[in-house]
Coordinates of C-alpha atoms in Angstrom, one line a residue:
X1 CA -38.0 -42.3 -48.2
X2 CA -39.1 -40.2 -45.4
X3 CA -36.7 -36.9 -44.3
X4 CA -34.9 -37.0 -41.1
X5 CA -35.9 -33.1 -41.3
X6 CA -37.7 -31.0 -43.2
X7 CA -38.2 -27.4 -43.0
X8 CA -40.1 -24.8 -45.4
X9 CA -40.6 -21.3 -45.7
X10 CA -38.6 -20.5 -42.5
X11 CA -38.3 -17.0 -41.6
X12 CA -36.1 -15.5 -39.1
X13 CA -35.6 -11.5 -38.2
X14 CA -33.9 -9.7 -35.5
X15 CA -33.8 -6.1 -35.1
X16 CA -32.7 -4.6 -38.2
X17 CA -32.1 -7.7 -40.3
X18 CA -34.1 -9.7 -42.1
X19 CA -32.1 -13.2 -41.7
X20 CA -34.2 -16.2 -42.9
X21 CA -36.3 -15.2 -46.1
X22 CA -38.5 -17.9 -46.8
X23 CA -36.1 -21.1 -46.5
X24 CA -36.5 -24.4 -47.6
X25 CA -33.8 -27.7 -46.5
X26 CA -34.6 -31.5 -46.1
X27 CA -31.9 -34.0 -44.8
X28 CA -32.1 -37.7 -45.7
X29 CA -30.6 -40.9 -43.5
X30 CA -27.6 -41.7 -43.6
X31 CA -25.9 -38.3 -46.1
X32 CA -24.2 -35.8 -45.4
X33 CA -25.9 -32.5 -46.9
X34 CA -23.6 -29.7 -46.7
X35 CA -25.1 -26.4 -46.2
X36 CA -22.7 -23.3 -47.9
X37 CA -22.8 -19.4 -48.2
X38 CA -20.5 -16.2 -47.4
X39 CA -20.3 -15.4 -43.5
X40 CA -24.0 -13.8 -43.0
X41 CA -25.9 -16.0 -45.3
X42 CA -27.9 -17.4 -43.0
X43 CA -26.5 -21.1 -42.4
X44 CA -26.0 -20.4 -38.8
X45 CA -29.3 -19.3 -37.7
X46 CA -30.6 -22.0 -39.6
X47 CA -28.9 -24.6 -38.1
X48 CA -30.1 -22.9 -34.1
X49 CA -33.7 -23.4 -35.5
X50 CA -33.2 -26.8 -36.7
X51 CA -31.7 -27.0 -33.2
X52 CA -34.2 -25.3 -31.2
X53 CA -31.6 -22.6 -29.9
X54 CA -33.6 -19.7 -31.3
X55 CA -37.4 -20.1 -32.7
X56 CA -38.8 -19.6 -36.1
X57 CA -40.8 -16.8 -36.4
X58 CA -42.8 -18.4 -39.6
X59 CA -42.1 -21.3 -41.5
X60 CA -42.9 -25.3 -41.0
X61 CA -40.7 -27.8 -39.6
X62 CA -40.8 -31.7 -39.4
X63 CA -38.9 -34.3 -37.9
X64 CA -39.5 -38.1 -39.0
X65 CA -42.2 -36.5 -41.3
X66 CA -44.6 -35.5 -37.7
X67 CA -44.5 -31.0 -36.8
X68 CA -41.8 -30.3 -34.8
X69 CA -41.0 -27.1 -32.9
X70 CA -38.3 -27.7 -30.4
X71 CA -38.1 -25.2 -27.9
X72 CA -34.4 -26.1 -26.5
X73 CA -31.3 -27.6 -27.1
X74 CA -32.2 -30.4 -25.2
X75 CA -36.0 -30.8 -26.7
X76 CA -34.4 -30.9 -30.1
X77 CA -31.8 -33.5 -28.3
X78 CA -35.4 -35.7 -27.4
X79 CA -36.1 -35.2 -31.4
X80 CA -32.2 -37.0 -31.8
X81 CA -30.4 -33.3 -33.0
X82 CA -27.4 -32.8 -31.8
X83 CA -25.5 -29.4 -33.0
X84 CA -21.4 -29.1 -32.9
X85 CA -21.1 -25.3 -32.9
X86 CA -18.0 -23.4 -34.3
X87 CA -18.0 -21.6 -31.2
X88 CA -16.1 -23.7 -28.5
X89 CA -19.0 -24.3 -25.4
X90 CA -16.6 -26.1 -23.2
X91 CA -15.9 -25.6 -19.5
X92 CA -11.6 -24.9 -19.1
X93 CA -11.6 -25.7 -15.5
X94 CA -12.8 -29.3 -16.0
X95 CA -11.7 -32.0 -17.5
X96 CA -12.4 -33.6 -20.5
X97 CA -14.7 -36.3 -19.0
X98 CA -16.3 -34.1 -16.8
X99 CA -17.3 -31.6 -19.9
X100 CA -18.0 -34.9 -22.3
X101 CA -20.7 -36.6 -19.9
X102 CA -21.9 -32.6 -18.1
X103 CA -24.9 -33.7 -16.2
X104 CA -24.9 -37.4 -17.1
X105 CA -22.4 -38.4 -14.6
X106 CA -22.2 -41.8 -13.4
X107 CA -22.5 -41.9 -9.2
X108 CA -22.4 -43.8 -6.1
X109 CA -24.4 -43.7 -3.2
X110 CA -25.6 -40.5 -1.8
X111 CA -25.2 -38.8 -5.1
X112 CA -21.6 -39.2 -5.2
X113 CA -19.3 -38.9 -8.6
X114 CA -18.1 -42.2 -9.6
X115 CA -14.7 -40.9 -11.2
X116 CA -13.3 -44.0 -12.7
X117 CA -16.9 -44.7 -14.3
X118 CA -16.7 -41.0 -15.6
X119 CA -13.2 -41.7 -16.9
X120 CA -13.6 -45.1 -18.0
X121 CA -17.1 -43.9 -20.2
X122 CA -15.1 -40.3 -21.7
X123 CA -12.1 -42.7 -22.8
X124 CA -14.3 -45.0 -25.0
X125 CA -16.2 -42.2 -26.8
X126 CA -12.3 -41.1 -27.0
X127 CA -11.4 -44.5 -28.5
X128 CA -14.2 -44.3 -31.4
X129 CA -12.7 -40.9 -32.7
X130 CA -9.1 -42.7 -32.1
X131 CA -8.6 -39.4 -30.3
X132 CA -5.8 -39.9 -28.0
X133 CA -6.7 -37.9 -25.1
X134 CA -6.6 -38.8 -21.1
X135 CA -9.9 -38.3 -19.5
X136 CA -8.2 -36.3 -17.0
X137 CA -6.9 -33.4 -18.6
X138 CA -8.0 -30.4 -17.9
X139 CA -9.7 -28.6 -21.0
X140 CA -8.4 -25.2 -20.5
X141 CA -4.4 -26.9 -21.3
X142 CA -5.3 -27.9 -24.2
X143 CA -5.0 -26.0 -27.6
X144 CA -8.1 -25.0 -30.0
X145 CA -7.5 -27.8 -32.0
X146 CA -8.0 -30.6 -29.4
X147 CA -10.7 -28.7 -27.6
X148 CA -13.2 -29.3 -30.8
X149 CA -12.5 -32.8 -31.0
X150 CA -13.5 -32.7 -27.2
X151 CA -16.4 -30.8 -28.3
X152 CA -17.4 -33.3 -31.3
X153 CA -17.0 -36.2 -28.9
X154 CA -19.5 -34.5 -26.4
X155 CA -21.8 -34.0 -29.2
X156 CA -21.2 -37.7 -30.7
X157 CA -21.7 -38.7 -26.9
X158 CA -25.8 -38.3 -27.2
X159 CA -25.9 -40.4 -29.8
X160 CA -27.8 -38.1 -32.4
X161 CA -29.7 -39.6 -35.6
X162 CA -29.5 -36.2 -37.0
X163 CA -25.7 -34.0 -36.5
X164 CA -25.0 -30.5 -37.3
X165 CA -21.3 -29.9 -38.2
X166 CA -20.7 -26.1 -38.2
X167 CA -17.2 -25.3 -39.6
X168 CA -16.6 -28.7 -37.3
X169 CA -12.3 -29.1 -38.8
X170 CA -11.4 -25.3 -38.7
X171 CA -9.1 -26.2 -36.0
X172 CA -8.0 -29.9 -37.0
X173 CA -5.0 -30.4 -39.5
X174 CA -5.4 -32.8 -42.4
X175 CA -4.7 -36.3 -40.1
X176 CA -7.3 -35.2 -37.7
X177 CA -9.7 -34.5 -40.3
X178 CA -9.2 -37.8 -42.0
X179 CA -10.2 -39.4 -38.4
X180 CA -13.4 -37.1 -38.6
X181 CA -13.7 -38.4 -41.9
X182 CA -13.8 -42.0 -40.7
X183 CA -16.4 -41.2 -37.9
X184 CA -18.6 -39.4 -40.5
X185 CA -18.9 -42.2 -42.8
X186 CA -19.8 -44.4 -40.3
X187 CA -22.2 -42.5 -39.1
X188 CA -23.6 -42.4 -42.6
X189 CA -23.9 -46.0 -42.7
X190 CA -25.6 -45.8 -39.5
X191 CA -28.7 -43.8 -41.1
X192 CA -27.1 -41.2 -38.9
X193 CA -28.2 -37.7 -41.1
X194 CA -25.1 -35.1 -40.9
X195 CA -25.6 -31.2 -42.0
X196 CA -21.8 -29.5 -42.7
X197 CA -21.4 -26.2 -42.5
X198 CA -17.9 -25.9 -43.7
X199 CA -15.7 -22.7 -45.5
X200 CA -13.5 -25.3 -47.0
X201 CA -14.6 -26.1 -50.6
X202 CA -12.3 -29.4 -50.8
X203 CA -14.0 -31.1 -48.0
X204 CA -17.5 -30.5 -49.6
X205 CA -15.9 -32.8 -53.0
X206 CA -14.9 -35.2 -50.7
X207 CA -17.9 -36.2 -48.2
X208 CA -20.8 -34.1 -49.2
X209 CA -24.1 -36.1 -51.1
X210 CA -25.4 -33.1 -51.4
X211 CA -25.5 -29.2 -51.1
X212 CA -27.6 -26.2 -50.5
X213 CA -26.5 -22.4 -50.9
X214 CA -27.8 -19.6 -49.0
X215 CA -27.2 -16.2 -50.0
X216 CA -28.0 -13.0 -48.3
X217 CA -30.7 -14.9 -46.1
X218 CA -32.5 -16.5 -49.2
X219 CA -32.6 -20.2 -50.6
X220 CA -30.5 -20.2 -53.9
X221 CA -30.6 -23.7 -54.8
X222 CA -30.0 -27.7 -53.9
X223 CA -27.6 -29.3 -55.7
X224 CA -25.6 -32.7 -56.3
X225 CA -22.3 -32.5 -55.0
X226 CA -20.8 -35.1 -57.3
X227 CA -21.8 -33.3 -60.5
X228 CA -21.7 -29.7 -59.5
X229 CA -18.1 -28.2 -60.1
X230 CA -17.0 -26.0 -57.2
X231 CA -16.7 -22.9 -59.4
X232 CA -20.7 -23.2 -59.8
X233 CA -21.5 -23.9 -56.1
X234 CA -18.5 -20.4 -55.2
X235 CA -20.5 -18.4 -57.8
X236 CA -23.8 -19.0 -56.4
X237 CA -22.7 -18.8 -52.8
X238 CA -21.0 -14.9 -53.4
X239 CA -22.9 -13.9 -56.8
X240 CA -19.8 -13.0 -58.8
X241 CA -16.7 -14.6 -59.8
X242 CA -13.7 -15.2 -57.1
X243 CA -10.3 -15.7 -58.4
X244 CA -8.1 -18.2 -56.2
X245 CA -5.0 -18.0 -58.5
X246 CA -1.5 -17.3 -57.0
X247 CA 0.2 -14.0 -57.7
X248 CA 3.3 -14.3 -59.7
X249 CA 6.0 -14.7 -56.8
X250 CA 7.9 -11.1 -57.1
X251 CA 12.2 -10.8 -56.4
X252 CA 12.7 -10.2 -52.9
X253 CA 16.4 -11.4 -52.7
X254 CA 17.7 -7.7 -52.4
X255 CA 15.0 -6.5 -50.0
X256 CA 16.7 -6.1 -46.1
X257 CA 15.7 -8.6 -44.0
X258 CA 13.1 -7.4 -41.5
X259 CA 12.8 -10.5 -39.1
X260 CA 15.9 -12.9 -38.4
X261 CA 15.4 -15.8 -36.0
X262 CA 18.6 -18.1 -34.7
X263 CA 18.7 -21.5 -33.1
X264 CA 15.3 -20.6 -31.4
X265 CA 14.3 -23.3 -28.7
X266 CA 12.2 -23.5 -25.6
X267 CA 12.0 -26.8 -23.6
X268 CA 10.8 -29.9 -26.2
X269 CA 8.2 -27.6 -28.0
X270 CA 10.8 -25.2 -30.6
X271 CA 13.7 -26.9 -31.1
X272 CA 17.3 -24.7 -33.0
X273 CA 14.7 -22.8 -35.4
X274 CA 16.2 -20.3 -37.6
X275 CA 14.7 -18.3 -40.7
X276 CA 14.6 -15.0 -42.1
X277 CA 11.6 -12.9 -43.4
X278 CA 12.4 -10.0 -46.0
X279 CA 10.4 -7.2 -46.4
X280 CA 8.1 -7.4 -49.0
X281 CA 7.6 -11.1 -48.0
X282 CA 5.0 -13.5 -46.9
X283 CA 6.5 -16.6 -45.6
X284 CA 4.3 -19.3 -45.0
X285 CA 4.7 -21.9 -42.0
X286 CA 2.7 -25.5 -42.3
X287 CA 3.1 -28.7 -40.7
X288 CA 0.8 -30.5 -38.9
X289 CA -0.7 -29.7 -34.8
X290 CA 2.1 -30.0 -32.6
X291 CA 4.8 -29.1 -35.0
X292 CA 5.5 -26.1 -33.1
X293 CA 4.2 -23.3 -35.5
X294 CA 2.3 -21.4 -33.0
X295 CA 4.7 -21.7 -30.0
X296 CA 7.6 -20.3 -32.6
X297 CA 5.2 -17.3 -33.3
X298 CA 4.0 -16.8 -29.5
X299 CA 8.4 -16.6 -29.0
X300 CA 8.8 -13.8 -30.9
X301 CA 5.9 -11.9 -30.1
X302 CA 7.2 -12.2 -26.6
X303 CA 4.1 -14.2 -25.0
X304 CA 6.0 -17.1 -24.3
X305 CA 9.4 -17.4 -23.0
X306 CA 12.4 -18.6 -24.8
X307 CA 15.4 -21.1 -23.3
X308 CA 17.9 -19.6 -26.2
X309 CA 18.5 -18.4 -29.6
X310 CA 18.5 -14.9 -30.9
X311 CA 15.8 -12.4 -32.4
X312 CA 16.8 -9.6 -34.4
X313 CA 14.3 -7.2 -35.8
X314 CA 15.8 -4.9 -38.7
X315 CA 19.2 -6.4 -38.0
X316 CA 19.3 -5.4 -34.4
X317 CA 19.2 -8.0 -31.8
X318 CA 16.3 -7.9 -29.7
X319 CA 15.4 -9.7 -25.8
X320 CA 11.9 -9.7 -26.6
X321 CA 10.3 -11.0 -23.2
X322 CA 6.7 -9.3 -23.3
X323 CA 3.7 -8.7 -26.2
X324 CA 4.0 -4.9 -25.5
X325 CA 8.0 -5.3 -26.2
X326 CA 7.3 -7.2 -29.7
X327 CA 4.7 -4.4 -30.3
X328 CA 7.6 -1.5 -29.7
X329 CA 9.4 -3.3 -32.1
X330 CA 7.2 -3.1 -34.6
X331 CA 5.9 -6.9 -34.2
X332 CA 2.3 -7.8 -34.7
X333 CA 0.8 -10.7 -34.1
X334 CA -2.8 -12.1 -35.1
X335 CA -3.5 -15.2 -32.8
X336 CA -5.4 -18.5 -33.9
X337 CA -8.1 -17.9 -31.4
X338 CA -9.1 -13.8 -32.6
X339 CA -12.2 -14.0 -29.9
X340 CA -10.6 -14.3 -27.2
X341 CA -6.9 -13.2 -28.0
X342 CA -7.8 -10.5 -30.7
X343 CA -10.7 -8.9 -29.7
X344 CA -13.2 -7.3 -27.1
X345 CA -15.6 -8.8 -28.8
X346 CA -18.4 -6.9 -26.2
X347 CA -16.8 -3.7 -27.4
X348 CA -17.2 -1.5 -30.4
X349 CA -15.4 -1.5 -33.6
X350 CA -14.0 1.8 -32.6
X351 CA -12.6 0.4 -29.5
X352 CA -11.4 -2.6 -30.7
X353 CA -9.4 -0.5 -33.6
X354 CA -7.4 2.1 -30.9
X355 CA -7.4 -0.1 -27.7
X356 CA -3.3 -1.2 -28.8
X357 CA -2.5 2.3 -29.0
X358 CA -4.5 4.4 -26.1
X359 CA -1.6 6.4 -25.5
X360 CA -1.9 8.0 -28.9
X361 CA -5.3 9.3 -28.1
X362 CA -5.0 10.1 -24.9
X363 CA -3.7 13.6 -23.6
X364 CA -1.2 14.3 -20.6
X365 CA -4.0 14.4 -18.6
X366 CA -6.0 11.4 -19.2
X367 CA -8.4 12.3 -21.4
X368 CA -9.5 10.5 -24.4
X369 CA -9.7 12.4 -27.8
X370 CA -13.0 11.3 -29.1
X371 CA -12.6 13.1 -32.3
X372 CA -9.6 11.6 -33.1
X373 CA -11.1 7.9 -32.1
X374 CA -13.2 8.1 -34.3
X375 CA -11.8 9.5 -37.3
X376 CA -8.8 6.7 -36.9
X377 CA -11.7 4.2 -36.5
X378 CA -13.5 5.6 -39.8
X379 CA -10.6 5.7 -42.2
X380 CA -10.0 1.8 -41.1
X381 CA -12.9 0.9 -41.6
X382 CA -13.0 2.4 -45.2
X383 CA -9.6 1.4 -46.1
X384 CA -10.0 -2.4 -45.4
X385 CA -14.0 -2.4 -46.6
X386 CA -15.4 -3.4 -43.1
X387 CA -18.5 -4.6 -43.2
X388 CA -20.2 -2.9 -40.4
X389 CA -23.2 -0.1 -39.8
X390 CA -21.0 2.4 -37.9
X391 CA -18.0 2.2 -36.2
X392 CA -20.2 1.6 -32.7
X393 CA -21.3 -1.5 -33.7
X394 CA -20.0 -4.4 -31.2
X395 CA -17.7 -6.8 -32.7
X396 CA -19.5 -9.3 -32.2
X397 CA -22.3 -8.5 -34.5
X398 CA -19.7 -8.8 -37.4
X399 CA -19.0 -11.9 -39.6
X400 CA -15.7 -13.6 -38.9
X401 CA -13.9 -11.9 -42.4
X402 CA -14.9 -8.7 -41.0
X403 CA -13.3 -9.4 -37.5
X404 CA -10.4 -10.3 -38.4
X405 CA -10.2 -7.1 -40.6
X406 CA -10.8 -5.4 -37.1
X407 CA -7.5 -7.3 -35.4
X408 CA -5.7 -6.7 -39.2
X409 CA -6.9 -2.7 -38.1
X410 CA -5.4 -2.6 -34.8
X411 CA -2.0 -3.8 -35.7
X412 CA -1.8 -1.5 -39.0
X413 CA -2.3 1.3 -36.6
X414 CA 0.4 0.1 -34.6
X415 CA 2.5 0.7 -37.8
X416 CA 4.2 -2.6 -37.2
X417 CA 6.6 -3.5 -40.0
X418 CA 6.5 -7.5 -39.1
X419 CA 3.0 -8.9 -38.6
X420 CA 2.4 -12.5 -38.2
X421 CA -0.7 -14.0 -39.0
X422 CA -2.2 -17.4 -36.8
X423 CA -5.0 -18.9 -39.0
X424 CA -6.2 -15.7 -40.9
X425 CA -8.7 -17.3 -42.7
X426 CA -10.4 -19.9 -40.1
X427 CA -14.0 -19.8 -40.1
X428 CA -14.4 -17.3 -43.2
X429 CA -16.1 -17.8 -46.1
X430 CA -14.5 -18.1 -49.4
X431 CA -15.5 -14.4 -50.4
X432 CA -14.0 -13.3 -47.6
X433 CA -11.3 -15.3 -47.6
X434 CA -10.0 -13.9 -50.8
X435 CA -10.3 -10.0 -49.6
X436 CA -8.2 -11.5 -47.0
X437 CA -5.4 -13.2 -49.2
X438 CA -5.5 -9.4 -51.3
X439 CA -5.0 -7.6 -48.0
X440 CA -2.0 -9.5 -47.2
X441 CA -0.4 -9.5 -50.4
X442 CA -1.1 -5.5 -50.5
X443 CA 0.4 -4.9 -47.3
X444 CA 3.2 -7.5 -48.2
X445 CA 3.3 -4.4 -51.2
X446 CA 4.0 -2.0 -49.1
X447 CA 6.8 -3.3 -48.0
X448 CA 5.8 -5.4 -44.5
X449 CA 7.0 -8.5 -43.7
X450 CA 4.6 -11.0 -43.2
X451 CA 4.7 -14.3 -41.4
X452 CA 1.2 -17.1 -42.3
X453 CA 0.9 -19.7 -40.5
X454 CA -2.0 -22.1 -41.5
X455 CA -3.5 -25.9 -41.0
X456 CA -5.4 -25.2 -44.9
X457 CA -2.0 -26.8 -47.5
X458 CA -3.9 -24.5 -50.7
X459 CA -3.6 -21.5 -48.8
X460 CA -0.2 -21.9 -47.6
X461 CA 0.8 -22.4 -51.5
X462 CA -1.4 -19.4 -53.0
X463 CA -0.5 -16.9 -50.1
X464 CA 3.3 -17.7 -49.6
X465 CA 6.8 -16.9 -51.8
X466 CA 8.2 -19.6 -49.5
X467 CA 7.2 -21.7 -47.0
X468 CA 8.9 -22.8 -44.2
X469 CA 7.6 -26.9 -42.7
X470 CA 7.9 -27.9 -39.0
X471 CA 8.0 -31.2 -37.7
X472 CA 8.3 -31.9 -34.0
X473 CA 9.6 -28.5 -32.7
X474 CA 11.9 -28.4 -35.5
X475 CA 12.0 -26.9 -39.0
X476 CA 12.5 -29.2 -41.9
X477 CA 13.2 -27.3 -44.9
X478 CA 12.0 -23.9 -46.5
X479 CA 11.0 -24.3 -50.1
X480 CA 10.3 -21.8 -52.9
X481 CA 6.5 -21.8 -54.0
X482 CA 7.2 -22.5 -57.4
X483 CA 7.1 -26.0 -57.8
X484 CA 6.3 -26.8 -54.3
X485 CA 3.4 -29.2 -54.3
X486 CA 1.0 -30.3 -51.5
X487 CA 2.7 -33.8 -51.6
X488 CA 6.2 -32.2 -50.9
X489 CA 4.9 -30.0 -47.8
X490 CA 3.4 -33.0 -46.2
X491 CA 6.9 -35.1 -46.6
X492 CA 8.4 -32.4 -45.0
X493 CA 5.3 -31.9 -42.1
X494 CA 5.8 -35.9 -41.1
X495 CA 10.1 -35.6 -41.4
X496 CA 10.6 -37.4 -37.7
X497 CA 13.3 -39.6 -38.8
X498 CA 15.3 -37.2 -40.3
X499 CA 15.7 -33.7 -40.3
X500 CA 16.8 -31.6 -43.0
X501 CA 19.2 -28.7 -43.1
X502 CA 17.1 -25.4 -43.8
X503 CA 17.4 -23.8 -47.2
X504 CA 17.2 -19.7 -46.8

């Protein structure tokens, strides 16, 4: 059988790093070939080769078994590669249509837009992802989660014999990945050939034929997915042995309670919430997209509005009506989307680190203290094992585990007692992911309260001591980790008929 693609002894450098070493990957019809290692591995710039986003600088690479070198996104689209980036590459002041079918617009005479074509093509790509969405709506309402399906139907749009999924359900919760599932093995049976790029070591199991690790830049080995235990495929991804286990949940009952919440609502979104978080405490929040998680965290950090209930931050009742007023509380909050909501991703490390508390480096006069800039930046950078060549490097030159370390930086300089975390781990690599889940429980050792909310049911269980489930605006029990189970979460997540009395 002839490869879809093949490519052999690709190298890739930029300045500084050496980030293809002689790399070898083939993809068959009609299997999925997942393509796994740490943030920095080299998957990525792989994938923009295979692409034709960036070009090879040695190496060999054939399509359909002929020498291929596209030199685009849209040459490698004439080859039939399409690419689904982790990155969202949508256009927020149009509409879904209009971003689906971007220069292949149906139109009338004299060049005109045909707008019910446009709408009527978008909504049956729509229907074959059973993605319920109106071609109308404008992108920029909608949250993370339903932009990537909008970007997965634009990609799915071109009608590609050979897809690159990169990280393609790090926004999607478990019922929108099952859909993604669906399209993916039709696909399959279509011949279609899918690479996956995905952090999430269950999915691999559960649709990949087979997998390659990179590590450090270098091939490490091709592997059968059905016979290789994900303990073998972590170790040769990181080189060492990751431990996933659960800490043994500690007694909290008779530390104060740093966060209370009361009857919390605001319009049909959060409806008569109410929990407490001690200190000492991670609670976890699941439930599936829509079940208000988010809009309860974006309450109490003050970026949305509330229509009643009561906040009270180290027993003291709080009218928290602005970020900065959650921050002089001692409230941090790490959003979902860290690029755009976290970080100055165009500015240094050092930046990033201060830029929530200028006022402590900056004298009466409006000067900056350098010195003391950089020192602050330094001993963050040490403390939370930043991966980074100086605290001048951009942001955006470091993996995801090491931005969000950066954002984790900036609100432990804060000193803020309560920090809620949006998605900590999405689009991190499982070696990362557990210096993540340490972080967190060390700073829940300290004595901060912490709040996780996350789409991913394993890490809600091995992060939280209890975890509070949303359905519909509305929270439908808290339950102790021991003996909570993925099965009992998700009967709580899908509640609508019947909602439960919160346990505290």
């Amino acid at each position: 059988m002839t490869n879809l693609v093949e490519m052999k002894g690709i190298q890739k450098r930029f300045p500084g790093v050496h980030a293809l070493k002689a790399v070898q990957f083939d993809l068959r019809p009609g299997e999925v070939h997942a393509l796994m290692g740490e943030n920095g591995a080299g998957k990525s710039t792989l994938m923009k080769i295979m692409s034709g986003i960036y070009a090879r600088d040695e190496g060999e690479m054939f399509v359909d078994g002929k020498p291929a070198a596209p030199d685009g996104p849209r040459s490698a689209q004439d080859l039939g590669i399409g690419i689904i980036h982790q990155e969202l590459s949508l256009m927020n002041d149009l509409t879904a249509a209009q971003n689906v079918l971007i220069g292949r617009e149906p139109r009338l005479r004299f060049g005109r837009l045909d707008e019910a074509a446009l709408n009527a093509q978008a909504a049956e790509i729509f229907k074959s992802l059973n993605l319920d969405m109106d071609p109308r709506t404008m992108v920029g309402t909608q949250t993370v989660a339903r932009q990537q399906l909008i970007e997965i139907a634009k990609t799915l749009s071109y009608k590609p014999r050979v897809l690159i999924m990169d990280e393609p359900t790090a926004a999607l919760n478990d019922v929108e990945i099952n859909e993604l599932f669906k399209v993916i093995e039709n696909l399959k049976a279509d011949g279609v050939g899918i690479v996956y790029i995905s952090h999430r070591m269950d999915e691999i199991k559960r649709i990949a034929d087979r997998v390659t690790i990179l590590r450090d830049g270098a091939y490490i080995d091709t592997v059968k997915a059905s016979d290789t235990p994900l303990s073998t495929i972590i170790h040769l991804m990181v080189g060492r042995e990751v431990t996933q286990d659960a800490s043994k949940t500690p007694d909290l009952s008779g530390n104060p309670i740093a966060l209370e919440v009361r009857n919390l609502s605001r319009s049909s979104v959060v409806k008569d919430v109410s929990f407490e978080v001690r200190k000492g405490e991670i609670l976890g929040f699941a439930g599936l997209m829509g079940a208000g998680r988010t809009e309860v965290a974006r309450i109490i950090f003050g970026a949305d509005p509330r229509d009643s209930g009561d906040i009270l931050v180290q027993g003291q009742p709080l009218d928290i009506r602005s970020p900065n007023e959650a921050v002089q509380a001692g409230i941090g909050y790490l959003s979902e989307d860290r690029k755009h909501f976290g970080l100055a991703v165009d500015m240094t490390v050092r930046a990033n680190v201060v830029m929530a508390y200028m006022s402590k480096f900056t004298s009466p006069l409006g000067v900056l203290n350098e010195t003391a800039m950089e020192e602050t930046a330094r001993k963050y950078v040490d403390q939370l094992g930043i991966q980074t060549p100086s605290d001048m490097q951009d942001v955006r030159l470091l993996s995801g585990g090491n931005q969000q370390k950066v954002v984790i930086a900036k609100w432990l300089l804060r000193d803020c007692d309560v920090l809620i975390f949006d998605e900590p781990t999405r689009g991190i690599d499982v070696g990362a992911k557990s210096e993540i889940y340490d972080l967190l429980e060390s700073l829940a050792a300290q004595g901060r309260a912490i709040i996780v909310i996350s789409s991913e049911l394993p890490e809600v269980l091995r992060l939280s001591h209890r975890i509070a489930v949303m359905c519909e605006g509305r929270l439908t029990g808290i339950v102790q980790r021991e003996g909570a189970t993925q099965e009992t979460i998700m009967e709580l997540a899908t509640q609508t008929d019947k909602i439960k009395e919160p346990a505290k």
